PDB file of C-alpha atoms in Angstrom:
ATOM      1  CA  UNK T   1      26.946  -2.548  35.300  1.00 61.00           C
ATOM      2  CA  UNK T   2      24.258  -2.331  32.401  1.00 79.00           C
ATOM      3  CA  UNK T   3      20.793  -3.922  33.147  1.00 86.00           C
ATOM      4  CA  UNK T   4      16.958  -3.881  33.285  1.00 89.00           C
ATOM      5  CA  UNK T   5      14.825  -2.609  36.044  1.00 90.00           C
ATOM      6  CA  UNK T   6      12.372  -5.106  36.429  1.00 89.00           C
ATOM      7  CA  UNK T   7       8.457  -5.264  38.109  1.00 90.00           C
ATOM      8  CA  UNK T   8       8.026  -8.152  40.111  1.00 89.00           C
ATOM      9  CA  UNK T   9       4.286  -8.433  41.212  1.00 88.00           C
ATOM     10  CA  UNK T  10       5.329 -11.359  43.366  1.00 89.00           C
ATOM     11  CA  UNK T  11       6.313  -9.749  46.060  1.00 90.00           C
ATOM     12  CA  UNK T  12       6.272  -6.013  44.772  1.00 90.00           C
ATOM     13  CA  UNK T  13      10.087  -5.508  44.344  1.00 90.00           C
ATOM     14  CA  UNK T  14      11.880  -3.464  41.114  1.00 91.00           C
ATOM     15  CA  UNK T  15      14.167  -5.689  40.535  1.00 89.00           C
ATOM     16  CA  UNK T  16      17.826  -5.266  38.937  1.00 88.00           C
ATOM     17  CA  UNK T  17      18.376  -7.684  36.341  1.00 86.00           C
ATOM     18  CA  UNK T  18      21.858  -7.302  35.295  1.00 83.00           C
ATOM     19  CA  UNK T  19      23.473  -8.192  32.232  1.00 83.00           C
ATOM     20  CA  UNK T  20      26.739  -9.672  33.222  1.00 81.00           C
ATOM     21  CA  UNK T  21      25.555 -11.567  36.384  1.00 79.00           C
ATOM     22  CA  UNK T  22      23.061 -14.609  37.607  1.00 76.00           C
ATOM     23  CA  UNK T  23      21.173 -12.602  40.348  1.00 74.00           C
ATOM     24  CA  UNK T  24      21.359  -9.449  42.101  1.00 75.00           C
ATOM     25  CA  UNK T  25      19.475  -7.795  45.290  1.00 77.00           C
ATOM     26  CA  UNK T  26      16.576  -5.767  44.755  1.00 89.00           C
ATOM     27  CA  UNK T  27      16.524  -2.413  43.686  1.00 90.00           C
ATOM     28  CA  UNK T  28      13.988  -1.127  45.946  1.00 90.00           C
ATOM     29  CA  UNK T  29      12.308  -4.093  48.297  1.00 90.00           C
ATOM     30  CA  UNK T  30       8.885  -4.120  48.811  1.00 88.00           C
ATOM     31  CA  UNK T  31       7.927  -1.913  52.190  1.00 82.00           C
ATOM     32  CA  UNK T  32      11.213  -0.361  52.229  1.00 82.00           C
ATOM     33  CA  UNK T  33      11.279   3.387  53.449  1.00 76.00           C
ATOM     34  CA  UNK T  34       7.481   2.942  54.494  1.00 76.00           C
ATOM     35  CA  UNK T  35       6.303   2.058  50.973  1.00 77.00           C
ATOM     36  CA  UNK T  36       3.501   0.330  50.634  1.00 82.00           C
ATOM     37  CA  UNK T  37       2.896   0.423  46.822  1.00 86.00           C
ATOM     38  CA  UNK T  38       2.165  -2.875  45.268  1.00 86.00           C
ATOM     39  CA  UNK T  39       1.723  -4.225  41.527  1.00 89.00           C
ATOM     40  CA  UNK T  40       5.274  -2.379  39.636  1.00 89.00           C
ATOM     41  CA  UNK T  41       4.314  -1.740  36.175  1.00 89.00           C
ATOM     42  CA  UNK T  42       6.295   0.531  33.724  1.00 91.00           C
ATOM     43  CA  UNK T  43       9.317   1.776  34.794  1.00 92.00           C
ATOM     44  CA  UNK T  44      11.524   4.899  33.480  1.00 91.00           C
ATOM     45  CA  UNK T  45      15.131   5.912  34.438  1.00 90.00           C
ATOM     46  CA  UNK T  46      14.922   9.634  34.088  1.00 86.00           C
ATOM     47  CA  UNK T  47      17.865  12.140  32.583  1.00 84.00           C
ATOM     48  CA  UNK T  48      19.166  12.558  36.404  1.00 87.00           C
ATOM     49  CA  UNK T  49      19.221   9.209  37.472  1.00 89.00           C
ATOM     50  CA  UNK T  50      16.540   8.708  39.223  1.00 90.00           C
ATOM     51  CA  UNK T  51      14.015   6.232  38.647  1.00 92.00           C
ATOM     52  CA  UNK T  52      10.085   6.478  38.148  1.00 90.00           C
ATOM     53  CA  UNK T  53       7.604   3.450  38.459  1.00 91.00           C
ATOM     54  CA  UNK T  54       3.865   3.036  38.514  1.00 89.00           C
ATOM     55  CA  UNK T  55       2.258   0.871  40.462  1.00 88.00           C
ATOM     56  CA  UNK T  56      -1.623  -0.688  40.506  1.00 87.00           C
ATOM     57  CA  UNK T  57      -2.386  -1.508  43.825  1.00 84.00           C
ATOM     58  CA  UNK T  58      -1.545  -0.423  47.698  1.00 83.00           C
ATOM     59  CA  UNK T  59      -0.042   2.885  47.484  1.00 82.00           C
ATOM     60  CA  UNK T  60      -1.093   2.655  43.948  1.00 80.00           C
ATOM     61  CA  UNK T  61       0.557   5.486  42.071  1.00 82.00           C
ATOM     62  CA  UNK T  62       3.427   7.325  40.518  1.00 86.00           C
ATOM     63  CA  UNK T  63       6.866   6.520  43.087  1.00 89.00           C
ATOM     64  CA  UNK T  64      10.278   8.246  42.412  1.00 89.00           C
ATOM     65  CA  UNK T  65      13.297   6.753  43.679  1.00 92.00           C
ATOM     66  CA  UNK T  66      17.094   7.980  44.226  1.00 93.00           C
ATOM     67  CA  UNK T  67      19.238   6.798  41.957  1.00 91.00           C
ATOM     68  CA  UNK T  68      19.869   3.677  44.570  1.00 91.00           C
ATOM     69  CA  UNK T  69      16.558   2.808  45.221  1.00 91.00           C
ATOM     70  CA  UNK T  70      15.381   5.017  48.180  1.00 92.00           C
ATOM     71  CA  UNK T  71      12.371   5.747  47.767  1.00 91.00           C
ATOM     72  CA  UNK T  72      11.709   9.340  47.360  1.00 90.00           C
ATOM     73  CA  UNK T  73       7.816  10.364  47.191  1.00 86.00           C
ATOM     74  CA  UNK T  74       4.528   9.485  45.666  1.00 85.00           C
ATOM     75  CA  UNK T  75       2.153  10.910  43.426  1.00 81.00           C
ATOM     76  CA  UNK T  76      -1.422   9.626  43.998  1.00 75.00           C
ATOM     77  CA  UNK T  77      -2.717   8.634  40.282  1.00 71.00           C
ATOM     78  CA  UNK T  78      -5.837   6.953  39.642  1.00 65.00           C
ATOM     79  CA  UNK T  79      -4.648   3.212  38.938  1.00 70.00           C
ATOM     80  CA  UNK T  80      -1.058   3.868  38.263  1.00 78.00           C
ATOM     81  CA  UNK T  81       0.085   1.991  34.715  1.00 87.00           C
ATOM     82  CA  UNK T  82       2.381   3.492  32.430  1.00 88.00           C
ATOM     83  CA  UNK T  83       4.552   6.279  33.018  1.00 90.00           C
ATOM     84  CA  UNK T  84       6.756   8.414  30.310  1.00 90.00           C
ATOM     85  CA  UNK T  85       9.036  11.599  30.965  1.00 89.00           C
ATOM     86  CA  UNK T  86       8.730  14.585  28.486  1.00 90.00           C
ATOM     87  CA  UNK T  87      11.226  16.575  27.251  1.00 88.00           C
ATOM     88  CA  UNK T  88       9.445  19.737  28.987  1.00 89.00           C
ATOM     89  CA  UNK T  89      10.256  18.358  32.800  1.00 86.00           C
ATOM     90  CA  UNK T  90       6.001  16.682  33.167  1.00 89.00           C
ATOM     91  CA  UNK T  91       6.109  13.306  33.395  1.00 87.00           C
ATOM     92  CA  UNK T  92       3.513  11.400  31.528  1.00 89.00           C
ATOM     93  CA  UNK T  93       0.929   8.796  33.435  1.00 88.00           C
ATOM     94  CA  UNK T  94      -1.194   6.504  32.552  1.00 89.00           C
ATOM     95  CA  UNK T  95      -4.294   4.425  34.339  1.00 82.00           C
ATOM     96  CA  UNK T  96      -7.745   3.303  34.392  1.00 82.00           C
ATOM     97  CA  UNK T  97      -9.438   5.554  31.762  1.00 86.00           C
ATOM     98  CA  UNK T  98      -6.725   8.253  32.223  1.00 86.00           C
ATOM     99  CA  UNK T  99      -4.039   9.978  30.697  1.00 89.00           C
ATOM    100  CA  UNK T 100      -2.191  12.992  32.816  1.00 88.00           C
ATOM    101  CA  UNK T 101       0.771  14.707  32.975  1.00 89.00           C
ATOM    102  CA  UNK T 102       2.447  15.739  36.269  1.00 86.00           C
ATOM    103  CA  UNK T 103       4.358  18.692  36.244  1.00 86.00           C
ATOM    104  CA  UNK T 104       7.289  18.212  39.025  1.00 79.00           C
ATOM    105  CA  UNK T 105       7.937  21.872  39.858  1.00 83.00           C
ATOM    106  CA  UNK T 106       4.145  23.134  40.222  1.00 88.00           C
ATOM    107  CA  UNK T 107       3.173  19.803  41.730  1.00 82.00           C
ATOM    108  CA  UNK T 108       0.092  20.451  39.169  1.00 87.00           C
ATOM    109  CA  UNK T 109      -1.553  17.367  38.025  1.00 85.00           C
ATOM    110  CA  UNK T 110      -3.904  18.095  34.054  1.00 88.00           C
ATOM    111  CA  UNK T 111      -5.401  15.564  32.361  1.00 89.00           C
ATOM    112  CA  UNK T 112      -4.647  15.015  29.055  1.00 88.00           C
ATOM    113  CA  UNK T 113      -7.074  12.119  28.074  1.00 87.00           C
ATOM    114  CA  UNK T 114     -10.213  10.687  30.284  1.00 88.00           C
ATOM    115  CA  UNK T 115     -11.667   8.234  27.819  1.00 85.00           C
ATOM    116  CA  UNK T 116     -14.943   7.262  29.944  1.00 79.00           C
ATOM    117  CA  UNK T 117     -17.549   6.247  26.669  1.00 77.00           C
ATOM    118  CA  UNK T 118     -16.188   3.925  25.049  1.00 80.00           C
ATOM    119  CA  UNK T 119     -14.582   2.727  28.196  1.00 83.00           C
ATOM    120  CA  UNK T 120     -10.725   2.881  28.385  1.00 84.00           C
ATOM    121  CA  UNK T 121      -8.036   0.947  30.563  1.00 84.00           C
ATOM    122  CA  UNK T 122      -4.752   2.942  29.652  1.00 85.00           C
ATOM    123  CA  UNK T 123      -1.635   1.017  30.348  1.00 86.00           C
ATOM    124  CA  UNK T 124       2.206   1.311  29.044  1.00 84.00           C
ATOM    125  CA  UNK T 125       3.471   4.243  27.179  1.00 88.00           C
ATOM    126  CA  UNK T 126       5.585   4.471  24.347  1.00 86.00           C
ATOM    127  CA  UNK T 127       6.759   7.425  22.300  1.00 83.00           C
ATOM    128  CA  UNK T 128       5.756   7.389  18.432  1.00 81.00           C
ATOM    129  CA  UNK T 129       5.663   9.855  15.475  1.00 76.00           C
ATOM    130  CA  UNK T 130       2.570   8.740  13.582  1.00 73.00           C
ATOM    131  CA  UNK T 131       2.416   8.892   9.421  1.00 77.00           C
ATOM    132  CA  UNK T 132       1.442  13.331   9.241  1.00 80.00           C
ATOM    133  CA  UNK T 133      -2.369  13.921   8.506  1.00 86.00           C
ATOM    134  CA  UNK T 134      -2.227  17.483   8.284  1.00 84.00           C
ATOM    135  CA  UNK T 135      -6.214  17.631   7.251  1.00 93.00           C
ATOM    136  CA  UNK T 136      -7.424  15.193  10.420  1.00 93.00           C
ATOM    137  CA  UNK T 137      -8.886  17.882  12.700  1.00 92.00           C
ATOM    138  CA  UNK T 138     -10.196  15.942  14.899  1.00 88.00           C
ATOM    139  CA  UNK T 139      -7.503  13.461  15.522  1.00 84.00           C
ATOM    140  CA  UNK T 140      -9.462   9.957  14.217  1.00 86.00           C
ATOM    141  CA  UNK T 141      -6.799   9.231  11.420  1.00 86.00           C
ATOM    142  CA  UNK T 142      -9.007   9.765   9.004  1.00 92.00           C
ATOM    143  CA  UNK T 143      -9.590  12.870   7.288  1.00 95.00           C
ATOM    144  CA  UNK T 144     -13.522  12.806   6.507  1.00 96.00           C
ATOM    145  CA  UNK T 145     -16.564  14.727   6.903  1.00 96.00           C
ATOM    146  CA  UNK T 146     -16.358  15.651  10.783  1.00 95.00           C
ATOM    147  CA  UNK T 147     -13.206  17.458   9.688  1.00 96.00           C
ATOM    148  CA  UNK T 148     -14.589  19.123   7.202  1.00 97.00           C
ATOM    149  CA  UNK T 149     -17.615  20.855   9.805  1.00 96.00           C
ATOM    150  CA  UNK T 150     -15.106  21.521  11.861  1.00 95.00           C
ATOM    151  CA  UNK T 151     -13.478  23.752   9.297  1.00 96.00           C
ATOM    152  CA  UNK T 152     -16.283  24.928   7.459  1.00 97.00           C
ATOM    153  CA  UNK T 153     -17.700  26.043  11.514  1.00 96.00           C
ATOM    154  CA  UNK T 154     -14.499  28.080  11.758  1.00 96.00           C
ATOM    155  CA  UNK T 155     -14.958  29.486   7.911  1.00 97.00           C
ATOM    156  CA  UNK T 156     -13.253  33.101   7.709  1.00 97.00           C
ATOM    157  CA  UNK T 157     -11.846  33.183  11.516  1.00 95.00           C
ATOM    158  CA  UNK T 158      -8.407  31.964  12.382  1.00 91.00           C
ATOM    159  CA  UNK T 159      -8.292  28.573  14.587  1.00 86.00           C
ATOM    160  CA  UNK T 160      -9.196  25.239  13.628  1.00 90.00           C
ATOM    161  CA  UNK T 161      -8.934  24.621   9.800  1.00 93.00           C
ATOM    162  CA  UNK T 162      -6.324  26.934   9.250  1.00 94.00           C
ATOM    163  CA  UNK T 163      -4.147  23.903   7.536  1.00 94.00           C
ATOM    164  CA  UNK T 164      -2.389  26.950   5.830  1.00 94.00           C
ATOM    165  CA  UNK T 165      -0.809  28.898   8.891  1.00 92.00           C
ATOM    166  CA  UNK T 166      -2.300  32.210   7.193  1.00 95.00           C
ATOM    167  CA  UNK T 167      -4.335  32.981  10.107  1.00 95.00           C
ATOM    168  CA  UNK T 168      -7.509  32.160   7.870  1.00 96.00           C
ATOM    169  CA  UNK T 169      -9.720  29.419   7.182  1.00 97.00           C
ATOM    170  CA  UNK T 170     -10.497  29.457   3.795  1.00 97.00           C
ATOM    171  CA  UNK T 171     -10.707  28.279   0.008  1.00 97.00           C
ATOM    172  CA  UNK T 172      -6.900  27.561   0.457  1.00 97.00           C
ATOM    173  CA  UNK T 173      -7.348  25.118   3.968  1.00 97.00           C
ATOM    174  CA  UNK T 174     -10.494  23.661   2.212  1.00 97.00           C
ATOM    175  CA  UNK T 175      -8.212  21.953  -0.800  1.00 97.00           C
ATOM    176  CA  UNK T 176      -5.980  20.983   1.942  1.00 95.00           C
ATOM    177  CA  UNK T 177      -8.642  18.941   3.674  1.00 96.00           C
ATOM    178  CA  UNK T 178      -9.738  18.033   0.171  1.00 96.00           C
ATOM    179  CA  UNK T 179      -6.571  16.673  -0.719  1.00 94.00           C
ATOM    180  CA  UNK T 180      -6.220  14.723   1.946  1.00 94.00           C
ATOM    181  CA  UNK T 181      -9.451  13.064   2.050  1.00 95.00           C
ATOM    182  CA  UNK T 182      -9.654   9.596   3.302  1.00 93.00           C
ATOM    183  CA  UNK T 183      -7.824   7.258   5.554  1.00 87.00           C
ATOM    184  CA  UNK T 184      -3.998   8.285   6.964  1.00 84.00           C
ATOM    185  CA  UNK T 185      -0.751   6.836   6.104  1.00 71.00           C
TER     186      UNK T 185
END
């Protein structure tokens, strides 16, 4: 019985749109098990079945279901978006100007990115392996002069700039940046 979990922000149901028939019931209705989570936006089957979905409003949030659509618990996330499971066992959120990652066994809750100035609205995630840029220290995509303070402030120590893996920055992880110079991919 291959399908699609669907958000419908309607009237707040997952919905399961199979492939092989007209209509089905819901997944998980709307106020079922005492939810009150409104809004479904991305939605992720995880490895064991069950299923994780963000929501925007009510209950807004992080919700994991059963594998039938009981609803199992919430995580309170700051305008729940997009959601993502990593291979490590965290689960990835997104919302608002927030990026976290939930770790289901500590119940911890660190934030990976809270993008305030400029102001961010984080929604779906996707996974992606960007073009390499080995020299871009700072993570802009562009290899350019803020990279190259950051290595030259790190000149002779190990850390950032060591492009190299020798446990130095030096001559060798400045002709790395240099070689790189410009715009990635």
């Amino acid at each position: 019985n291959g399908g699609f979990l669907v958000g419908d922000i309607l009237d707040h149901n997952l919905e399961f749109a199979p492939l092989n028939c007209a209509t089905s019931a819901p997944f998980y209705a709307y106020g079922q098990g005492g939810g009150t989570m409104r809004t479904p936006q991305q939605i992720q089957v995880l490895p064991d079945g069950t299923v994780i979905a963000m929501f925007f409003s009510g209950s807004a949030g992080a919700s994991l279901f059963s594998a039938t659509g009981e609803l199992q618990g919430q995580i309170s996330t700051p305008t729940g978006r997009g959601v993502y499971p990593l291979g490590n066992g965290e689960v990835l959120f997104s919302g608002g100007t927030q990026v976290q990652a939930f770790n289901p066994v500590t119940s911890q809750l660190r934030t990976i990115v809270n993008q305030v100035t400029p102001l961010a609205s984080f929604r779906w995630i996707s996974p992606a392996t960007l073009v390499p840029c080995p020299a871009d220290l700072n993570c802009s995509r562009v290899v350019d002069g803020a990279d190259l303070g950051a290595l030259l402030g790190n000149w002779g120590s190990a850390g950032t700039g060591d492009l190299d893996g020798d446990g130095t920055v030096n001559g060798s992880d400045l002709g790395i940046l240099l070689g790189n110079w410009g715009s990635c991919g």
